[in-house]
Protein backbone atom coordinates (compact mmCIF):
# COMPACT_ATOMS: atom_id res chain seq x y z
CA UNK A 1 0.00 0.00 0.00
CA UNK A 2 1.26 3.45 -0.88
CA UNK A 3 1.12 6.06 1.82
CA UNK A 4 -1.50 8.78 1.23
CA UNK A 5 1.24 11.38 1.04
CA UNK A 6 2.78 9.57 -1.95
CA UNK A 7 -0.57 9.12 -3.60
CA UNK A 8 -1.17 12.84 -3.38
CA UNK A 9 2.23 13.47 -4.85
CA UNK A 10 1.50 11.24 -7.85
CA UNK A 11 -1.93 12.76 -8.29
CA UNK A 12 -0.31 16.18 -8.39
CA UNK A 13 2.31 14.93 -10.83
CA UNK A 14 -0.24 13.60 -13.29
CA UNK A 15 -2.37 16.76 -13.18
CA UNK A 16 0.79 18.77 -13.61
CA UNK A 17 1.70 17.03 -16.86
CA UNK A 18 -1.58 18.08 -18.45
CA UNK A 19 -1.85 21.64 -17.24
CA UNK A 20 1.81 22.53 -17.30
CA UNK A 21 3.20 25.77 -18.61
CA UNK A 22 5.96 24.65 -20.93
CA UNK A 23 8.40 27.52 -20.56
CA UNK A 24 11.46 26.28 -22.44
CA UNK A 25 10.29 24.27 -25.44
CA UNK A 26 12.99 23.01 -27.78
CA UNK A 27 12.90 20.97 -31.00
CA UNK A 28 9.17 21.49 -31.46
CA UNK A 29 8.20 19.68 -34.65
CA UNK A 30 5.58 17.84 -36.64
CA UNK A 31 6.13 14.19 -35.80
CA UNK A 32 3.63 11.48 -36.69
CA UNK A 33 3.72 8.23 -34.78
CA UNK A 34 1.34 5.56 -33.60
CA UNK A 35 1.58 5.78 -29.81
CA UNK A 36 0.37 2.78 -27.84
CA UNK A 37 0.12 2.15 -24.15
CA UNK A 38 -1.97 -0.62 -22.62
CA UNK A 39 -5.00 -0.89 -24.90
CA UNK A 40 -4.87 2.76 -25.93
CA UNK A 41 -3.82 3.53 -29.50
CA UNK A 42 -3.23 7.22 -30.11
CA UNK A 43 -1.69 9.33 -32.85
CA UNK A 44 1.24 11.57 -31.93
CA UNK A 45 1.30 14.68 -34.13
CA UNK A 46 4.07 16.74 -32.44
CA UNK A 47 7.10 16.12 -30.32
CA UNK A 48 9.17 18.52 -28.25
CA UNK A 49 11.64 18.71 -25.42
CA UNK A 50 11.10 20.76 -22.28
CA UNK A 51 13.59 20.67 -19.38
CA UNK A 52 15.28 17.64 -20.91
CA UNK A 53 12.04 15.64 -21.01
CA UNK A 54 10.53 14.55 -24.32
CA UNK A 55 6.82 15.18 -24.75
CA UNK A 56 4.20 14.38 -27.38
CA UNK A 57 1.01 16.09 -28.49
CA UNK A 58 -1.35 13.13 -28.84
CA UNK A 59 -4.72 12.82 -30.56
CA UNK A 60 -7.35 10.19 -29.93
CA UNK A 61 -8.53 9.48 -33.51
CA UNK A 62 -12.03 8.48 -32.33
CA UNK A 63 -12.86 11.20 -29.82
CA UNK A 64 -10.58 13.90 -31.34
CA UNK A 65 -9.37 14.62 -27.85
CA UNK A 66 -5.82 16.00 -27.62
CA UNK A 67 -3.40 15.76 -24.74
CA UNK A 68 0.23 16.24 -23.84
CA UNK A 69 2.13 13.38 -22.29
CA UNK A 70 5.67 12.17 -21.75
CA UNK A 71 6.98 10.28 -24.79
CA UNK A 72 8.40 7.44 -22.72
CA UNK A 73 4.92 6.47 -21.51
CA UNK A 74 4.29 5.06 -25.01
CA UNK A 75 5.73 2.66 -27.47
CA UNK A 76 6.08 4.58 -30.71
CA UNK A 77 6.28 3.74 -34.37
CA UNK A 78 6.93 6.67 -36.66
CA UNK A 79 4.74 7.36 -39.69
CA UNK A 80 4.65 9.55 -42.76
CA UNK A 81 1.49 11.69 -42.94
CA UNK A 82 0.31 9.67 -45.96
CA UNK A 83 0.27 6.54 -43.82
CA UNK A 84 -1.76 8.19 -41.06
CA UNK A 85 -4.76 8.14 -43.38
CA UNK A 86 -4.28 4.46 -44.16
CA UNK A 87 -3.67 3.29 -40.59
CA UNK A 88 -6.55 5.25 -39.06
CA UNK A 89 -8.77 4.88 -42.13
CA UNK A 90 -12.04 4.26 -40.30
CA UNK A 91 -11.46 6.79 -37.55
CA UNK A 92 -13.49 9.97 -36.98
CA UNK A 93 -10.24 11.91 -37.42
CA UNK A 94 -9.57 10.73 -40.97
CA UNK A 95 -13.24 10.87 -41.98
CA UNK A 96 -13.52 14.49 -40.86
CA UNK A 97 -10.25 15.34 -42.67
CA UNK A 98 -11.64 13.85 -45.89
CA UNK A 99 -14.78 15.89 -45.41
CA UNK A 100 -12.74 19.08 -44.93
CA UNK A 101 -11.08 18.44 -48.31
CA UNK A 102 -14.42 18.64 -50.10
CA UNK A 103 -14.59 22.41 -49.66
CA UNK A 104 -10.88 23.08 -50.04
CA UNK A 105 -11.26 25.33 -53.09
CA UNK A 106 -13.54 27.81 -51.37
CA UNK A 107 -11.87 31.16 -50.76
CA UNK A 108 -13.96 31.53 -47.63
CA UNK A 109 -15.27 29.08 -45.07
CA UNK A 110 -13.37 25.98 -46.18
CA UNK A 111 -13.34 23.03 -43.81
CA UNK A 112 -16.05 21.82 -41.45
CA UNK A 113 -18.78 24.41 -40.94
CA UNK A 114 -21.44 22.44 -39.09
CA UNK A 115 -21.68 19.43 -36.81
CA UNK A 116 -24.17 16.64 -36.18
CA UNK A 117 -24.99 16.70 -32.49
CA UNK A 118 -27.12 14.01 -30.84
CA UNK A 119 -29.59 16.58 -29.52
CA UNK A 120 -30.67 20.08 -30.43
CA UNK A 121 -28.21 22.85 -30.01
CA UNK A 122 -25.13 24.52 -31.44
CA UNK A 123 -21.36 24.56 -31.14
CA UNK A 124 -20.04 27.93 -30.10
CA UNK A 125 -16.69 29.13 -31.44
CA UNK A 126 -15.22 32.42 -30.29
CA UNK A 127 -12.33 33.95 -32.21
CA UNK A 128 -9.63 35.96 -30.48
CA UNK A 129 -7.89 37.79 -33.30
CA UNK A 130 -5.21 40.36 -32.36
CA UNK A 131 -6.85 43.36 -30.64
CA UNK A 132 -6.01 46.23 -28.32
CA UNK A 133 -9.38 45.93 -26.65
CA UNK A 134 -10.32 43.83 -23.65
CA UNK A 135 -11.98 40.44 -23.86
CA UNK A 136 -15.79 40.57 -24.00
CA UNK A 137 -16.18 38.80 -20.68
CA UNK A 138 -19.96 39.23 -20.86
CA UNK A 139 -20.18 36.39 -23.43
CA UNK A 140 -18.74 33.90 -20.97
CA UNK A 141 -20.58 35.23 -17.94
CA UNK A 142 -23.90 35.07 -19.81
CA UNK A 143 -23.21 31.51 -20.95
CA UNK A 144 -22.37 30.34 -17.46
CA UNK A 145 -25.49 32.01 -16.05
CA UNK A 146 -27.88 30.64 -18.66
CA UNK A 147 -26.57 27.09 -18.50
CA UNK A 148 -26.22 26.87 -14.73
CA UNK A 149 -27.56 23.48 -13.59
CA UNK A 150 -28.22 22.52 -17.25
CA UNK A 151 -24.70 22.13 -18.57
CA UNK A 152 -21.76 22.57 -16.26
CA UNK A 153 -19.08 23.12 -17.43
CA UNK A 154 -20.34 24.78 -20.63
CA UNK A 155 -18.38 23.46 -23.65
CA UNK A 156 -17.11 25.93 -26.22
CA UNK A 157 -14.18 26.42 -28.56
CA UNK A 158 -11.89 29.45 -28.49
CA UNK A 159 -9.70 30.19 -31.50
CA UNK A 160 -6.69 32.02 -30.22
CA UNK A 161 -4.05 33.99 -32.15
CA UNK A 162 -0.50 34.43 -30.88
CA UNK A 163 -0.66 38.20 -30.99
CA UNK A 164 -3.83 38.16 -28.87
CA UNK A 165 -2.20 35.93 -26.24
CA UNK A 166 0.86 38.19 -26.02
CA UNK A 167 -1.27 41.24 -25.17
CA UNK A 168 -4.00 39.74 -22.98
CA UNK A 169 -2.33 37.87 -20.17
CA UNK A 170 -4.99 38.89 -17.65
CA UNK A 171 -7.93 37.88 -19.85
CA UNK A 172 -6.28 34.55 -20.62
CA UNK A 173 -5.74 33.88 -16.92
CA UNK A 174 -9.39 34.72 -16.28
CA UNK A 175 -10.54 32.22 -18.93
CA UNK A 176 -8.29 29.55 -17.45
CA UNK A 177 -9.70 30.24 -14.00
CA UNK A 178 -13.21 29.50 -15.35
CA UNK A 179 -11.94 26.17 -16.64
CA UNK A 180 -10.36 25.38 -13.26
CA UNK A 181 -13.67 26.22 -11.55
CA UNK A 182 -15.36 23.81 -13.98
CA UNK A 183 -17.63 26.54 -15.31
CA UNK A 184 -16.26 26.30 -18.87
CA UNK A 185 -14.78 23.45 -20.88
CA UNK A 186 -12.65 25.13 -23.53
CA UNK A 187 -11.33 23.49 -26.70
CA UNK A 188 -8.37 25.67 -27.72
CA UNK A 189 -8.18 26.17 -31.48
CA UNK A 190 -5.11 27.49 -33.30
CA UNK A 191 -5.98 30.77 -35.06
CA UNK A 192 -2.43 31.48 -36.39
CA UNK A 193 0.35 33.43 -34.72
CA UNK A 194 0.35 36.73 -36.61
CA UNK A 195 -3.19 36.71 -38.02
CA UNK A 196 -2.08 39.02 -40.81
CA UNK A 197 -4.83 41.25 -42.22
CA UNK A 198 -4.36 43.95 -44.87
CA UNK A 199 -6.32 46.00 -47.40
CA UNK A 200 -5.66 43.71 -50.36
CA UNK A 201 -8.24 41.40 -51.95
CA UNK A 202 -8.94 38.14 -50.09
CA UNK A 203 -6.68 36.20 -52.51
CA UNK A 204 -3.71 38.13 -51.05
CA UNK A 205 -4.99 38.57 -47.53
CA UNK A 206 -4.86 36.71 -44.20
CA UNK A 207 -2.89 33.43 -44.67
CA UNK A 208 -2.80 34.08 -48.43
CA UNK A 209 -0.62 37.15 -47.86
CA UNK A 210 2.68 36.93 -49.75
CA UNK A 211 5.59 35.42 -47.81
CA UNK A 212 3.39 33.87 -45.13
CA UNK A 213 5.41 31.24 -43.27
CA UNK A 214 3.00 28.51 -42.16
CA UNK A 215 5.56 26.99 -39.80
CA UNK A 216 5.48 30.23 -37.84
CA UNK A 217 1.71 30.62 -38.05
CA UNK A 218 0.98 27.05 -36.96
CA UNK A 219 3.89 25.80 -34.86
CA UNK A 220 4.96 29.04 -33.13
CA UNK A 221 1.35 29.59 -32.11
CA UNK A 222 1.15 26.10 -30.65
CA UNK A 223 4.37 26.70 -28.72
CA UNK A 224 2.95 29.93 -27.32
CA UNK A 225 -0.27 28.11 -26.38
CA UNK A 226 1.76 25.48 -24.52
CA UNK A 227 3.81 28.17 -22.81
CA UNK A 228 0.53 29.62 -21.56
CA UNK A 229 -0.71 26.25 -20.33
CA UNK A 230 -3.20 25.70 -23.18
CA UNK A 231 -3.35 22.32 -24.91
CA UNK A 232 -3.65 22.80 -28.68
CA UNK A 233 -6.59 20.85 -30.10
CA UNK A 234 -6.65 19.15 -33.52
CA UNK A 235 -8.55 22.10 -34.93
CA UNK A 236 -7.47 25.16 -36.88
CA UNK A 237 -9.47 28.26 -37.70
CA UNK A 238 -8.35 30.27 -40.71
CA UNK A 239 -8.00 34.00 -40.01
CA UNK A 240 -10.88 35.72 -41.81
CA UNK A 241 -12.08 32.18 -42.69
CA UNK A 242 -9.92 32.70 -45.80
CA UNK A 243 -7.83 29.99 -47.47
CA UNK A 244 -7.11 28.32 -50.81
CA UNK A 245 -6.71 24.68 -51.80
CA UNK A 246 -2.97 24.68 -51.15
CA UNK A 247 -3.30 26.16 -47.66
CA UNK A 248 -6.06 23.73 -46.72
CA UNK A 249 -3.90 20.81 -47.80
CA UNK A 250 -0.94 22.16 -45.86
CA UNK A 251 -3.01 22.63 -42.69
CA UNK A 252 -4.24 19.04 -43.00
CA UNK A 253 -0.63 17.92 -43.39
CA UNK A 254 0.09 19.56 -40.00
CA UNK A 255 -2.51 17.09 -38.72
CA UNK A 256 -5.09 19.83 -38.17
CA UNK A 257 -8.75 20.05 -39.15
CA UNK A 258 -9.94 23.42 -40.51
CA UNK A 259 -13.13 24.64 -38.82
CA UNK A 260 -15.39 27.12 -40.63
CA UNK A 261 -18.81 28.43 -39.58
CA UNK A 262 -22.29 28.34 -41.07
CA UNK A 263 -23.52 30.96 -38.62
CA UNK A 264 -21.27 34.00 -38.34
CA UNK A 265 -23.75 36.01 -36.31
CA UNK A 266 -22.39 39.48 -37.10
CA UNK A 267 -22.91 38.73 -40.81
CA UNK A 268 -26.59 38.02 -40.21
CA UNK A 269 -26.29 34.24 -40.62
CA UNK A 270 -28.86 32.44 -38.48
CA UNK A 271 -27.92 29.34 -36.49
CA UNK A 272 -29.71 26.00 -36.95
CA UNK A 273 -29.39 22.75 -35.03
CA UNK A 274 -25.77 21.64 -35.40
CA UNK A 275 -24.49 25.02 -36.50
CA UNK A 276 -20.94 25.99 -35.74
CA UNK A 277 -21.60 29.53 -34.56
CA UNK A 278 -18.89 32.17 -34.85
CA UNK A 279 -18.57 35.32 -32.79
CA UNK A 280 -15.55 37.46 -31.98
CA UNK A 281 -14.80 38.02 -28.33
CA UNK A 282 -11.87 40.39 -28.79
CA UNK A 283 -13.77 43.65 -28.36
CA UNK A 284 -14.03 44.29 -32.11
CA UNK A 285 -17.43 42.82 -32.94
CA UNK A 286 -20.07 44.53 -30.86
CA UNK A 287 -22.89 43.32 -33.12
CA UNK A 288 -21.88 39.66 -32.90
CA UNK A 289 -21.72 39.78 -29.11
CA UNK A 290 -25.08 41.57 -28.92
CA UNK A 291 -26.63 39.04 -31.32
CA UNK A 292 -25.32 36.18 -29.24
CA UNK A 293 -26.68 37.57 -25.95
CA UNK A 294 -29.99 38.08 -27.76
CA UNK A 295 -29.90 34.51 -29.06
CA UNK A 296 -29.29 33.19 -25.54
CA UNK A 297 -32.25 35.20 -24.25
CA UNK A 298 -34.55 33.96 -27.01
CA UNK A 299 -33.64 30.35 -26.18
CA UNK A 300 -34.06 30.64 -22.42
CA UNK A 301 -37.06 28.29 -22.23
CA UNK A 302 -35.51 25.77 -24.62
CA UNK A 303 -32.33 25.81 -22.56
CA UNK A 304 -34.28 25.11 -19.36
CA UNK A 305 -36.05 22.21 -21.13
CA UNK A 306 -32.72 20.96 -22.47
CA UNK A 307 -33.97 21.50 -26.02
CA UNK A 308 -31.10 23.82 -26.90
CA UNK A 309 -27.65 22.83 -25.66
CA UNK A 310 -24.06 23.81 -26.23
CA UNK A 311 -22.08 21.08 -27.95
CA UNK A 312 -18.45 20.24 -27.67
CA UNK A 313 -16.90 20.59 -31.13
CA UNK A 314 -15.31 17.14 -30.80
CA UNK A 315 -18.55 15.34 -29.96
CA UNK A 316 -20.46 17.11 -32.71
CA UNK A 317 -18.06 15.66 -35.29
CA UNK A 318 -18.19 12.04 -34.14
CA UNK A 319 -21.29 11.34 -36.21
CA UNK A 320 -20.10 13.00 -39.43
ZN1 LIG B 1 -9.62 36.08 -36.56
PDB file of N, CA and C in Angstrom, residues 33-38 40 42 56 70-78:
ATOM      1  N   UNK A  33       3.384   9.575 -35.268  1.00  0.00           N
ATOM      2  CA  UNK A  33       3.716   8.230 -34.781  1.00  0.00           C
ATOM      3  C   UNK A  33       2.469   7.595 -34.190  1.00  0.00           C
ATOM      4  N   UNK A  34       2.363   6.286 -34.346  1.00  0.00           N
ATOM      5  CA  UNK A  34       1.338   5.557 -33.603  1.00  0.00           C
ATOM      6  C   UNK A  34       1.902   5.388 -32.198  1.00  0.00           C
ATOM      7  N   UNK A  35       1.123   5.821 -31.203  1.00  0.00           N
ATOM      8  CA  UNK A  35       1.580   5.779 -29.809  1.00  0.00           C
ATOM      9  C   UNK A  35       0.661   4.843 -29.037  1.00  0.00           C
ATOM     10  N   UNK A  36       1.219   3.741 -28.557  1.00  0.00           N
ATOM     11  CA  UNK A  36       0.374   2.782 -27.844  1.00  0.00           C
ATOM     12  C   UNK A  36       0.849   2.619 -26.408  1.00  0.00           C
ATOM     13  N   UNK A  37      -0.132   2.471 -25.551  1.00  0.00           N
ATOM     14  CA  UNK A  37       0.124   2.151 -24.151  1.00  0.00           C
ATOM     15  C   UNK A  37      -1.093   1.378 -23.654  1.00  0.00           C
ATOM     16  N   UNK A  38      -0.847   0.216 -23.042  1.00  0.00           N
ATOM     17  CA  UNK A  38      -1.972  -0.624 -22.616  1.00  0.00           C
ATOM     18  C   UNK A  38      -2.844  -0.924 -23.825  1.00  0.00           C
ATOM     19  N   UNK A  40      -4.618   1.462 -25.309  1.00  0.00           N
ATOM     20  CA  UNK A  40      -4.873   2.755 -25.932  1.00  0.00           C
ATOM     21  C   UNK A  40      -3.974   2.925 -27.156  1.00  0.00           C
ATOM     22  N   UNK A  42      -3.086   5.808 -29.789  1.00  0.00           N
ATOM     23  CA  UNK A  42      -3.233   7.223 -30.113  1.00  0.00           C
ATOM     24  C   UNK A  42      -2.330   7.595 -31.283  1.00  0.00           C
ATOM     25  N   UNK A  56       4.956  14.535 -26.136  1.00  0.00           N
ATOM     26  CA  UNK A  56       4.199  14.382 -27.381  1.00  0.00           C
ATOM     27  C   UNK A  56       2.866  15.112 -27.264  1.00  0.00           C
ATOM     28  N   UNK A  70       4.258  12.516 -21.592  1.00  0.00           N
ATOM     29  CA  UNK A  70       5.665  12.167 -21.754  1.00  0.00           C
ATOM     30  C   UNK A  70       5.812  11.076 -22.806  1.00  0.00           C
ATOM     31  N   UNK A  71       6.806  11.238 -23.696  1.00  0.00           N
ATOM     32  CA  UNK A  71       6.982  10.278 -24.793  1.00  0.00           C
ATOM     33  C   UNK A  71       7.276   8.876 -24.271  1.00  0.00           C
ATOM     34  N   UNK A  72       8.020   8.792 -23.159  1.00  0.00           N
ATOM     35  CA  UNK A  72       8.403   7.441 -22.725  1.00  0.00           C
ATOM     36  C   UNK A  72       7.292   6.672 -22.015  1.00  0.00           C
ATOM     37  N   UNK A  73       6.078   7.246 -21.966  1.00  0.00           N
ATOM     38  CA  UNK A  73       4.918   6.468 -21.509  1.00  0.00           C
ATOM     39  C   UNK A  73       4.333   5.605 -22.626  1.00  0.00           C
ATOM     40  N   UNK A  74       4.880   5.726 -23.842  1.00  0.00           N
ATOM     41  CA  UNK A  74       4.286   5.059 -25.011  1.00  0.00           C
ATOM     42  C   UNK A  74       5.328   4.260 -25.772  1.00  0.00           C
ATOM     43  N   UNK A  75       4.854   3.230 -26.459  1.00  0.00           N
ATOM     44  CA  UNK A  75       5.735   2.656 -27.471  1.00  0.00           C
ATOM     45  C   UNK A  75       5.330   3.272 -28.800  1.00  0.00           C
ATOM     46  N   UNK A  76       6.335   3.716 -29.543  1.00  0.00           N
ATOM     47  CA  UNK A  76       6.081   4.577 -30.706  1.00  0.00           C
ATOM     48  C   UNK A  76       6.568   3.939 -31.997  1.00  0.00           C
ATOM     49  N   UNK A  77       5.746   4.088 -33.052  1.00  0.00           N
ATOM     50  CA  UNK A  77       6.281   3.742 -34.368  1.00  0.00           C
ATOM     51  C   UNK A  77       5.974   4.885 -35.329  1.00  0.00           C
ATOM     52  N   UNK A  78       7.053   5.458 -35.844  1.00  0.00           N
ATOM     53  CA  UNK A  78       6.931   6.671 -36.664  1.00  0.00           C
ATOM     54  C   UNK A  78       6.231   6.420 -37.991  1.00  0.00           C
TER      55      UNK A  78
END
